Amino acid sequence: MTMEKTIVLASGNEGKAREFRAILEPMGYKIVLQKELNISSPEETGKSFLENAILKARYASEQSGMWALADDSGLAVDALNGAPGIYSARYAGEHGDEKACNIKLLDALKNVPDGKRAARYYCALCLVRHKDDPVPLTVLSSWEGSIGHNEKGSGGFGYDPLFIVTGRDCTAAELPPQIKNLISHRGKALQALTYKLTHNLS
């Protein structure tokens, strides 16, 4: 594996890493989590998913001297005016406490009836070849669904056990990984990114 084929993933989330590796490694890209290089995460000061993805990718590239890929994603619930949004991973306070986040979301929607629980996942991706890359590759994708009344399924991560996929009688956590990687916000974003990698960097 040559150095230019190695990409630092600006995340410590193993669930995300599995999804990135499943799609990018068959293309010849080796994915290394930033924590494996002792790189910490910068403060996410952006006002949007895309701003945060760019910020994180540039920081990881600056610290590693390598290509860096960042994902900033989250859940936006219509009845909550788009919350938890960019704060999805720290909705309950502590970053990455998925169980607490799910409990807080269910509590926030406890009086919201079916039919008004529409939600969507968003995923913003940014890949930079170096920290000052003037033309980063960026992608923004979404996935429509609604929020259930209780958790179902053991797959996925984050809000997946609550996210009922539009057009399917199941939550994201009940989908086989192969199917989720094809139709999810992150799966669609990665497919768009791989197209850009193939056509823009050849």
mmCIF file with all atom_site columns, C-alpha atoms in Angstrom:
data_model
loop_
_atom_site.group_PDB
_atom_site.id
_atom_site.type_symbol
_atom_site.label_atom_id
_atom_site.label_alt_id
_atom_site.label_comp_id
_atom_site.label_asym_id
_atom_site.label_entity_id
_atom_site.label_seq_id
_atom_site.pdbx_PDB_ins_code
_atom_site.Cartn_x
_atom_site.Cartn_y
_atom_site.Cartn_z
_atom_site.occupancy
_atom_site.B_iso_or_equiv
_atom_site.pdbx_formal_charge
_atom_site.auth_seq_id
_atom_site.auth_comp_id
_atom_site.auth_asym_id
_atom_site.auth_atom_id
_atom_site.pdbx_PDB_model_num
ATOM 1   C CA . MET A 1 1   ? 0.000   0.000  0.000   1.00 0.00 ? 1   MET A CA 1
ATOM 2   C CA . THR A 1 2   ? 1.542   3.285  -1.047  1.00 0.00 ? 2   THR A CA 1
ATOM 3   C CA . MET A 1 3   ? 1.345   6.372  1.139   1.00 0.00 ? 3   MET A CA 1
ATOM 4   C CA . GLU A 1 4   ? -0.984  8.228  -1.214  1.00 0.00 ? 4   GLU A CA 1
ATOM 5   C CA . LYS A 1 5   ? -3.485  5.367  -0.939  1.00 0.00 ? 5   LYS A CA 1
ATOM 6   C CA . THR A 1 6   ? -3.709  5.698  2.851   1.00 0.00 ? 6   THR A CA 1
ATOM 7   C CA . ILE A 1 7   ? -6.433  7.990  4.150   1.00 0.00 ? 7   ILE A CA 1
ATOM 8   C CA . VAL A 1 8   ? -6.722  9.178  7.732   1.00 0.00 ? 8   VAL A CA 1
ATOM 9   C CA . LEU A 1 9   ? -10.331 9.031  8.891   1.00 0.00 ? 9   LEU A CA 1
ATOM 10  C CA . ALA A 1 10  ? -10.959 12.035 11.118  1.00 0.00 ? 10  ALA A CA 1
ATOM 11  C CA . SER A 1 11  ? -13.079 10.082 13.558  1.00 0.00 ? 11  SER A CA 1
ATOM 12  C CA . GLY A 1 12  ? -12.771 7.701  16.464  1.00 0.00 ? 12  GLY A CA 1
ATOM 13  C CA . ASN A 1 13  ? -16.118 6.040  15.741  1.00 0.00 ? 13  ASN A CA 1
ATOM 14  C CA . GLU A 1 14  ? -15.596 2.348  14.981  1.00 0.00 ? 14  GLU A CA 1
ATOM 15  C CA . GLY A 1 15  ? -19.090 2.068  13.490  1.00 0.00 ? 15  GLY A CA 1
ATOM 16  C CA . LYS A 1 16  ? -18.280 4.726  10.919  1.00 0.00 ? 16  LYS A CA 1
ATOM 17  C CA . ALA A 1 17  ? -14.890 3.125  10.254  1.00 0.00 ? 17  ALA A CA 1
ATOM 18  C CA . ARG A 1 18  ? -16.544 -0.203 9.371   1.00 0.00 ? 18  ARG A CA 1
ATOM 19  C CA . GLU A 1 19  ? -18.797 1.511  6.836   1.00 0.00 ? 19  GLU A CA 1
ATOM 20  C CA . PHE A 1 20  ? -15.943 3.488  5.258   1.00 0.00 ? 20  PHE A CA 1
ATOM 21  C CA . ARG A 1 21  ? -13.687 0.449  5.033   1.00 0.00 ? 21  ARG A CA 1
ATOM 22  C CA . ALA A 1 22  ? -16.417 -1.685 3.463   1.00 0.00 ? 22  ALA A CA 1
ATOM 23  C CA . ILE A 1 23  ? -16.690 0.737  0.534   1.00 0.00 ? 23  ILE A CA 1
ATOM 24  C CA . LEU A 1 24  ? -13.227 2.293  0.175   1.00 0.00 ? 24  LEU A CA 1
ATOM 25  C CA . GLU A 1 25  ? -10.864 -0.592 0.874   1.00 0.00 ? 25  GLU A CA 1
ATOM 26  C CA . PRO A 1 26  ? -12.010 -2.602 -2.177  1.00 0.00 ? 26  PRO A CA 1
ATOM 27  C CA . MET A 1 27  ? -10.935 0.461  -4.206  1.00 0.00 ? 27  MET A CA 1
ATOM 28  C CA . GLY A 1 28  ? -7.422  0.211  -2.812  1.00 0.00 ? 28  GLY A CA 1
ATOM 29  C CA . TYR A 1 29  ? -7.629  2.827  -0.073  1.00 0.00 ? 29  TYR A CA 1
ATOM 30  C CA . LYS A 1 30  ? -6.388  1.934  3.398   1.00 0.00 ? 30  LYS A CA 1
ATOM 31  C CA . ILE A 1 31  ? -8.393  3.639  6.141   1.00 0.00 ? 31  ILE A CA 1
ATOM 32  C CA . VAL A 1 32  ? -6.568  4.559  9.362   1.00 0.00 ? 32  VAL A CA 1
ATOM 33  C CA . LEU A 1 33  ? -8.460  6.057  12.293  1.00 0.00 ? 33  LEU A CA 1
ATOM 34  C CA . GLN A 1 34  ? -6.938  9.290  13.565  1.00 0.00 ? 34  GLN A CA 1
ATOM 35  C CA . LYS A 1 35  ? -6.728  7.882  17.086  1.00 0.00 ? 35  LYS A CA 1
ATOM 36  C CA . GLU A 1 36  ? -4.312  5.239  15.787  1.00 0.00 ? 36  GLU A CA 1
ATOM 37  C CA . LEU A 1 37  ? -1.982  8.151  14.997  1.00 0.00 ? 37  LEU A CA 1
ATOM 38  C CA . ASN A 1 38  ? -2.652  9.832  18.364  1.00 0.00 ? 38  ASN A CA 1
ATOM 39  C CA . ILE A 1 39  ? -4.512  12.669 16.684  1.00 0.00 ? 39  ILE A CA 1
ATOM 40  C CA . SER A 1 40  ? -7.234  14.254 18.791  1.00 0.00 ? 40  SER A CA 1
ATOM 41  C CA . SER A 1 41  ? -10.394 15.841 17.456  1.00 0.00 ? 41  SER A CA 1
ATOM 42  C CA . PRO A 1 42  ? -10.577 19.619 17.011  1.00 0.00 ? 42  PRO A CA 1
ATOM 43  C CA . GLU A 1 43  ? -13.397 21.665 18.462  1.00 0.00 ? 43  GLU A CA 1
ATOM 44  C CA . GLU A 1 44  ? -16.349 21.502 16.065  1.00 0.00 ? 44  GLU A CA 1
ATOM 45  C CA . THR A 1 45  ? -17.142 25.183 15.650  1.00 0.00 ? 45  THR A CA 1
ATOM 46  C CA . GLY A 1 46  ? -18.943 24.967 12.312  1.00 0.00 ? 46  GLY A CA 1
ATOM 47  C CA . LYS A 1 47  ? -22.607 25.894 11.934  1.00 0.00 ? 47  LYS A CA 1
ATOM 48  C CA . SER A 1 48  ? -23.359 23.085 9.500   1.00 0.00 ? 48  SER A CA 1
ATOM 49  C CA . PHE A 1 49  ? -22.444 19.464 8.863   1.00 0.00 ? 49  PHE A CA 1
ATOM 50  C CA . LEU A 1 50  ? -20.319 20.481 5.878   1.00 0.00 ? 50  LEU A CA 1
ATOM 51  C CA . GLU A 1 51  ? -18.409 23.180 7.754   1.00 0.00 ? 51  GLU A CA 1
ATOM 52  C CA . ASN A 1 52  ? -17.540 20.714 10.507  1.00 0.00 ? 52  ASN A CA 1
ATOM 53  C CA . ALA A 1 53  ? -16.472 18.036 8.014   1.00 0.00 ? 53  ALA A CA 1
ATOM 54  C CA . ILE A 1 54  ? -14.087 20.452 6.290   1.00 0.00 ? 54  ILE A CA 1
ATOM 55  C CA . LEU A 1 55  ? -12.697 21.647 9.617   1.00 0.00 ? 55  LEU A CA 1
ATOM 56  C CA . LYS A 1 56  ? -12.044 18.089 10.831  1.00 0.00 ? 56  LYS A CA 1
ATOM 57  C CA . ALA A 1 57  ? -10.494 16.922 7.556   1.00 0.00 ? 57  ALA A CA 1
ATOM 58  C CA . ARG A 1 58  ? -8.064  19.839 7.392   1.00 0.00 ? 58  ARG A CA 1
ATOM 59  C CA . TYR A 1 59  ? -7.023  19.325 11.010  1.00 0.00 ? 59  TYR A CA 1
ATOM 60  C CA . ALA A 1 60  ? -6.389  15.594 10.566  1.00 0.00 ? 60  ALA A CA 1
ATOM 61  C CA . SER A 1 61  ? -4.371  16.283 7.419   1.00 0.00 ? 61  SER A CA 1
ATOM 62  C CA . GLU A 1 62  ? -2.360  18.983 9.156   1.00 0.00 ? 62  GLU A CA 1
ATOM 63  C CA . GLN A 1 63  ? -1.536  16.672 12.063  1.00 0.00 ? 63  GLN A CA 1
ATOM 64  C CA . SER A 1 64  ? -0.716  13.632 9.927   1.00 0.00 ? 64  SER A CA 1
ATOM 65  C CA . GLY A 1 65  ? 0.692   15.122 6.737   1.00 0.00 ? 65  GLY A CA 1
ATOM 66  C CA . MET A 1 66  ? -1.567  12.696 4.838   1.00 0.00 ? 66  MET A CA 1
ATOM 67  C CA . TRP A 1 67  ? -4.816  12.627 2.941   1.00 0.00 ? 67  TRP A CA 1
ATOM 68  C CA . ALA A 1 68  ? -7.692  12.982 5.383   1.00 0.00 ? 68  ALA A CA 1
ATOM 69  C CA . LEU A 1 69  ? -11.379 12.164 5.161   1.00 0.00 ? 69  LEU A CA 1
ATOM 70  C CA . ALA A 1 70  ? -13.936 13.550 7.588   1.00 0.00 ? 70  ALA A CA 1
ATOM 71  C CA . ASP A 1 71  ? -17.580 12.798 8.056   1.00 0.00 ? 71  ASP A CA 1
ATOM 72  C CA . ASP A 1 72  ? -19.981 14.989 9.944   1.00 0.00 ? 72  ASP A CA 1
ATOM 73  C CA . SER A 1 73  ? -23.403 13.508 10.199  1.00 0.00 ? 73  SER A CA 1
ATOM 74  C CA . GLY A 1 74  ? -26.462 13.566 12.344  1.00 0.00 ? 74  GLY A CA 1
ATOM 75  C CA . LEU A 1 75  ? -30.197 13.404 12.686  1.00 0.00 ? 75  LEU A CA 1
ATOM 76  C CA . ALA A 1 76  ? -32.635 16.244 12.052  1.00 0.00 ? 76  ALA A CA 1
ATOM 77  C CA . VAL A 1 77  ? -36.178 15.836 13.402  1.00 0.00 ? 77  VAL A CA 1
ATOM 78  C CA . ASP A 1 78  ? -38.885 18.056 11.929  1.00 0.00 ? 78  ASP A CA 1
ATOM 79  C CA . ALA A 1 79  ? -40.922 18.279 15.147  1.00 0.00 ? 79  ALA A CA 1
ATOM 80  C CA . LEU A 1 80  ? -37.811 19.499 16.983  1.00 0.00 ? 80  LEU A CA 1
ATOM 81  C CA . ASN A 1 81  ? -36.964 22.206 14.437  1.00 0.00 ? 81  ASN A CA 1
ATOM 82  C CA . GLY A 1 82  ? -34.069 20.169 13.084  1.00 0.00 ? 82  GLY A CA 1
ATOM 83  C CA . ALA A 1 83  ? -32.610 19.084 16.422  1.00 0.00 ? 83  ALA A CA 1
ATOM 84  C CA . PRO A 1 84  ? -30.436 17.356 17.404  1.00 0.00 ? 84  PRO A CA 1
ATOM 85  C CA . GLY A 1 85  ? -28.710 18.326 14.127  1.00 0.00 ? 85  GLY A CA 1
ATOM 86  C CA . ILE A 1 86  ? -24.983 19.036 14.347  1.00 0.00 ? 86  ILE A CA 1
ATOM 87  C CA . TYR A 1 87  ? -25.159 18.204 18.052  1.00 0.00 ? 87  TYR A CA 1
ATOM 88  C CA . SER A 1 88  ? -26.420 14.653 17.422  1.00 0.00 ? 88  SER A CA 1
ATOM 89  C CA . ALA A 1 89  ? -23.417 12.885 18.973  1.00 0.00 ? 89  ALA A CA 1
ATOM 90  C CA . ARG A 1 90  ? -23.538 15.066 22.098  1.00 0.00 ? 90  ARG A CA 1
ATOM 91  C CA . TYR A 1 91  ? -27.292 15.627 22.310  1.00 0.00 ? 91  TYR A CA 1
ATOM 92  C CA . ALA A 1 92  ? -27.436 14.197 25.836  1.00 0.00 ? 92  ALA A CA 1
ATOM 93  C CA . GLY A 1 93  ? -24.318 16.027 27.015  1.00 0.00 ? 93  GLY A CA 1
ATOM 94  C CA . GLU A 1 94  ? -21.444 13.578 26.826  1.00 0.00 ? 94  GLU A CA 1
ATOM 95  C CA . HIS A 1 95  ? -20.093 13.013 23.309  1.00 0.00 ? 95  HIS A CA 1
ATOM 96  C CA . GLY A 1 96  ? -20.861 9.533  22.021  1.00 0.00 ? 96  GLY A CA 1
ATOM 97  C CA . ASP A 1 97  ? -23.291 8.397  24.759  1.00 0.00 ? 97  ASP A CA 1
ATOM 98  C CA . GLU A 1 98  ? -25.662 6.775  22.275  1.00 0.00 ? 98  GLU A CA 1
ATOM 99  C CA . LYS A 1 99  ? -28.052 5.268  24.820  1.00 0.00 ? 99  LYS A CA 1
ATOM 100 C CA . ALA A 1 100 ? -28.534 8.593  26.610  1.00 0.00 ? 100 ALA A CA 1
ATOM 101 C CA . CYS A 1 101 ? -29.084 10.376 23.293  1.00 0.00 ? 101 CYS A CA 1
ATOM 102 C CA . ASN A 1 102 ? -31.783 7.910  22.281  1.00 0.00 ? 102 ASN A CA 1
ATOM 103 C CA . ILE A 1 103 ? -33.524 8.246  25.635  1.00 0.00 ? 103 ILE A CA 1
ATOM 104 C CA . LYS A 1 104 ? -33.475 12.043 25.397  1.00 0.00 ? 104 LYS A CA 1
ATOM 105 C CA . LEU A 1 105 ? -34.857 11.953 21.847  1.00 0.00 ? 105 LEU A CA 1
ATOM 106 C CA . LEU A 1 106 ? -37.720 9.649  22.832  1.00 0.00 ? 106 LEU A CA 1
ATOM 107 C CA . ASP A 1 107 ? -38.529 11.910 25.771  1.00 0.00 ? 107 ASP A CA 1
ATOM 108 C CA . ALA A 1 108 ? -38.526 15.009 23.539  1.00 0.00 ? 108 ALA A CA 1
ATOM 109 C CA . LEU A 1 109 ? -41.002 13.293 21.195  1.00 0.00 ? 109 LEU A CA 1
ATOM 110 C CA . LYS A 1 110 ? -43.186 11.580 23.803  1.00 0.00 ? 110 LYS A CA 1
ATOM 111 C CA . ASN A 1 111 ? -46.233 13.711 22.963  1.00 0.00 ? 111 ASN A CA 1
ATOM 112 C CA . VAL A 1 112 ? -45.645 13.789 19.205  1.00 0.00 ? 112 VAL A CA 1
ATOM 113 C CA . PRO A 1 113 ? -48.025 11.455 17.316  1.00 0.00 ? 113 PRO A CA 1
ATOM 114 C CA . ASP A 1 114 ? -47.269 9.197  14.387  1.00 0.00 ? 114 ASP A CA 1
ATOM 115 C CA . GLY A 1 115 ? -47.363 11.169 11.193  1.00 0.00 ? 115 GLY A CA 1
ATOM 116 C CA . LYS A 1 116 ? -45.504 14.078 12.760  1.00 0.00 ? 116 LYS A CA 1
ATOM 117 C CA . ARG A 1 117 ? -42.299 12.231 13.651  1.00 0.00 ? 117 ARG A CA 1
ATOM 118 C CA . ALA A 1 118 ? -40.566 12.714 10.290  1.00 0.00 ? 118 ALA A CA 1
ATOM 119 C CA . ALA A 1 119 ? -36.785 12.870 10.411  1.00 0.00 ? 119 ALA A CA 1
ATOM 120 C CA . ARG A 1 120 ? -33.764 12.506 8.191   1.00 0.00 ? 120 ARG A CA 1
ATOM 121 C CA . TYR A 1 121 ? -30.161 11.639 8.574   1.00 0.00 ? 121 TYR A CA 1
ATOM 122 C CA . TYR A 1 122 ? -27.571 13.894 6.937   1.00 0.00 ? 122 TYR A CA 1
ATOM 123 C CA . CYS A 1 123 ? -23.997 13.071 6.043   1.00 0.00 ? 123 CYS A CA 1
ATOM 124 C CA . ALA A 1 124 ? -21.360 15.552 4.901   1.00 0.00 ? 124 ALA A CA 1
ATOM 125 C CA . LEU A 1 125 ? -18.037 14.190 3.681   1.00 0.00 ? 125 LEU A CA 1
ATOM 126 C CA . CYS A 1 126 ? -14.851 16.092 2.996   1.00 0.00 ? 126 CYS A CA 1
ATOM 127 C CA . LEU A 1 127 ? -11.607 14.682 1.630   1.00 0.00 ? 127 LEU A CA 1
ATOM 128 C CA . VAL A 1 128 ? -8.446  16.789 1.457   1.00 0.00 ? 128 VAL A CA 1
ATOM 129 C CA . ARG A 1 129 ? -5.115  15.844 -0.113  1.00 0.00 ? 129 ARG A CA 1
ATOM 130 C CA . HIS A 1 130 ? -3.282  18.265 2.232   1.00 0.00 ? 130 HIS A CA 1
ATOM 131 C CA . LYS A 1 131 ? -4.286  20.728 4.940   1.00 0.00 ? 131 LYS A CA 1
ATOM 132 C CA . ASP A 1 132 ? -4.484  23.693 2.551   1.00 0.00 ? 132 ASP A CA 1
ATOM 133 C CA . ASP A 1 133 ? -6.179  21.806 -0.287  1.00 0.00 ? 133 ASP A CA 1
ATOM 134 C CA . PRO A 1 134 ? -8.025  24.568 -2.195  1.00 0.00 ? 134 PRO A CA 1
ATOM 135 C CA . VAL A 1 135 ? -10.447 22.134 -3.828  1.00 0.00 ? 135 VAL A CA 1
ATOM 136 C CA . PRO A 1 136 ? -11.493 19.563 -1.230  1.00 0.00 ? 136 PRO A CA 1
ATOM 137 C CA . LEU A 1 137 ? -13.840 16.857 -2.420  1.00 0.00 ? 137 LEU A CA 1
ATOM 138 C CA . THR A 1 138 ? -17.156 17.376 -0.638  1.00 0.00 ? 138 THR A CA 1
ATOM 139 C CA . VAL A 1 139 ? -20.462 15.525 -0.627  1.00 0.00 ? 139 VAL A CA 1
ATOM 140 C CA . LEU A 1 140 ? -23.769 16.066 1.188   1.00 0.00 ? 140 LEU A CA 1
ATOM 141 C CA . SER A 1 141 ? -26.416 13.360 1.294   1.00 0.00 ? 141 SER A CA 1
ATOM 142 C CA . SER A 1 142 ? -29.583 12.568 3.262   1.00 0.00 ? 142 SER A CA 1
ATOM 143 C CA . TRP A 1 143 ? -31.810 9.621  4.219   1.00 0.00 ? 143 TRP A CA 1
ATOM 144 C CA . GLU A 1 144 ? -35.528 9.991  4.898   1.00 0.00 ? 144 GLU A CA 1
ATOM 145 C CA . GLY A 1 145 ? -37.341 8.321  7.753   1.00 0.00 ? 145 GLY A CA 1
ATOM 146 C CA . SER A 1 146 ? -39.224 8.839  10.987  1.00 0.00 ? 146 SER A CA 1
ATOM 147 C CA . ILE A 1 147 ? -38.655 8.247  14.681  1.00 0.00 ? 147 ILE A CA 1
ATOM 148 C CA . GLY A 1 148 ? -40.223 5.201  16.317  1.00 0.00 ? 148 GLY A CA 1
ATOM 149 C CA . HIS A 1 149 ? -41.534 4.945  19.854  1.00 0.00 ? 149 HIS A CA 1
ATOM 150 C CA . ASN A 1 150 ? -38.956 2.416  21.024  1.00 0.00 ? 150 ASN A CA 1
ATOM 151 C CA . GLU A 1 151 ? -35.649 0.913  19.982  1.00 0.00 ? 151 GLU A CA 1
ATOM 152 C CA . LYS A 1 152 ? -35.631 -1.998 17.550  1.00 0.00 ? 152 LYS A CA 1
ATOM 153 C CA . GLY A 1 153 ? -32.684 -3.910 16.099  1.00 0.00 ? 153 GLY A CA 1
ATOM 154 C CA . SER A 1 154 ? -29.136 -4.582 17.163  1.00 0.00 ? 154 SER A CA 1
ATOM 155 C CA . GLY A 1 155 ? -27.194 -3.365 14.132  1.00 0.00 ? 155 GLY A CA 1
ATOM 156 C CA . GLY A 1 156 ? -25.815 0.029  13.245  1.00 0.00 ? 156 GLY A CA 1
ATOM 157 C CA . PHE A 1 157 ? -25.112 2.682  15.844  1.00 0.00 ? 157 PHE A CA 1
ATOM 158 C CA . GLY A 1 158 ? -26.323 6.036  17.100  1.00 0.00 ? 158 GLY A CA 1
ATOM 159 C CA . TYR A 1 159 ? -30.022 6.650  16.468  1.00 0.00 ? 159 TYR A CA 1
ATOM 160 C CA . ASP A 1 160 ? -30.358 3.664  14.115  1.00 0.00 ? 160 ASP A CA 1
ATOM 161 C CA . PRO A 1 161 ? -32.595 1.638  16.511  1.00 0.00 ? 161 PRO A CA 1
ATOM 162 C CA . LEU A 1 162 ? -35.124 4.514  16.479  1.00 0.00 ? 162 LEU A CA 1
ATOM 163 C CA . PHE A 1 163 ? -34.878 5.531  12.812  1.00 0.00 ? 163 PHE A CA 1
ATOM 164 C CA . ILE A 1 164 ? -37.666 3.906  10.786  1.00 0.00 ? 164 ILE A CA 1
ATOM 165 C CA . VAL A 1 165 ? -36.596 3.864  7.151   1.00 0.00 ? 165 VAL A CA 1
ATOM 166 C CA . THR A 1 166 ? -39.069 5.359  4.697   1.00 0.00 ? 166 THR A CA 1
ATOM 167 C CA . GLY A 1 167 ? -40.461 2.647  2.416   1.00 0.00 ? 167 GLY A CA 1
ATOM 168 C CA . ARG A 1 168 ? -39.305 -0.204 4.647   1.00 0.00 ? 168 ARG A CA 1
ATOM 169 C CA . ASP A 1 169 ? -41.025 -1.693 7.665   1.00 0.00 ? 169 ASP A CA 1
ATOM 170 C CA . CYS A 1 170 ? -37.915 -1.654 9.829   1.00 0.00 ? 170 CYS A CA 1
ATOM 171 C CA . THR A 1 171 ? -35.410 0.545  11.583  1.00 0.00 ? 171 THR A CA 1
ATOM 172 C CA . ALA A 1 172 ? -31.918 1.256  10.314  1.00 0.00 ? 172 ALA A CA 1
ATOM 173 C CA . ALA A 1 173 ? -30.619 -1.043 13.062  1.00 0.00 ? 173 ALA A CA 1
ATOM 174 C CA . GLU A 1 174 ? -32.638 -3.935 11.603  1.00 0.00 ? 174 GLU A CA 1
ATOM 175 C CA . LEU A 1 175 ? -31.159 -3.627 8.113   1.00 0.00 ? 175 LEU A CA 1
ATOM 176 C CA . PRO A 1 176 ? -28.396 -6.015 6.999   1.00 0.00 ? 176 PRO A CA 1
ATOM 177 C CA . PRO A 1 177 ? -25.119 -4.040 6.768   1.00 0.00 ? 177 PRO A CA 1
ATOM 178 C CA . GLN A 1 178 ? -24.891 -4.618 3.005   1.00 0.00 ? 178 GLN A CA 1
ATOM 179 C CA . ILE A 1 179 ? -28.300 -3.016 2.465   1.00 0.00 ? 179 ILE A CA 1
ATOM 180 C CA . LYS A 1 180 ? -27.649 -0.150 4.877   1.00 0.00 ? 180 LYS A CA 1
ATOM 181 C CA . ASN A 1 181 ? -24.357 0.653  3.125   1.00 0.00 ? 181 ASN A CA 1
ATOM 182 C CA . LEU A 1 182 ? -26.260 1.030  -0.146  1.00 0.00 ? 182 LEU A CA 1
ATOM 183 C CA . ILE A 1 183 ? -29.205 3.177  0.933   1.00 0.00 ? 183 ILE A CA 1
ATOM 184 C CA . SER A 1 184 ? -28.138 5.143  4.016   1.00 0.00 ? 184 SER A CA 1
ATOM 185 C CA . HIS A 1 185 ? -27.075 8.797  4.088   1.00 0.00 ? 185 HIS A CA 1
ATOM 186 C CA . ARG A 1 186 ? -23.464 7.733  4.609   1.00 0.00 ? 186 ARG A CA 1
ATOM 187 C CA . GLY A 1 187 ? -23.670 4.964  2.029   1.00 0.00 ? 187 GLY A CA 1
ATOM 188 C CA . LYS A 1 188 ? -24.995 7.333  -0.630  1.00 0.00 ? 188 LYS A CA 1
ATOM 189 C CA . ALA A 1 189 ? -22.430 9.961  0.311   1.00 0.00 ? 189 ALA A CA 1
ATOM 190 C CA . LEU A 1 190 ? -19.621 7.424  0.048   1.00 0.00 ? 190 LEU A CA 1
ATOM 191 C CA . GLN A 1 191 ? -20.853 6.276  -3.343  1.00 0.00 ? 191 GLN A CA 1
ATOM 192 C CA . ALA A 1 192 ? -20.791 9.887  -4.535  1.00 0.00 ? 192 ALA A CA 1
ATOM 193 C CA . LEU A 1 193 ? -17.319 10.331 -3.037  1.00 0.00 ? 193 LEU A CA 1
ATOM 194 C CA . THR A 1 194 ? -15.973 7.206  -4.740  1.00 0.00 ? 194 THR A CA 1
ATOM 195 C CA . TYR A 1 195 ? -17.276 8.571  -8.052  1.00 0.00 ? 195 TYR A CA 1
ATOM 196 C CA . LYS A 1 196 ? -15.386 11.817 -7.418  1.00 0.00 ? 196 LYS A CA 1
ATOM 197 C CA . LEU A 1 197 ? -12.265 9.911  -6.390  1.00 0.00 ? 197 LEU A CA 1
ATOM 198 C CA . THR A 1 198 ? -12.402 7.910  -9.589  1.00 0.00 ? 198 THR A CA 1
ATOM 199 C CA . HIS A 1 199 ? -13.137 10.819 -11.933 1.00 0.00 ? 199 HIS A CA 1
ATOM 200 C CA . ASN A 1 200 ? -11.431 13.786 -10.252 1.00 0.00 ? 200 ASN A CA 1
ATOM 201 C CA . LEU A 1 201 ? -8.190  12.171 -9.126  1.00 0.00 ? 201 LEU A CA 1
ATOM 202 C CA . SER A 1 202 ? -7.365  9.924  -12.045 1.00 0.00 ? 202 SER A CA 1
#
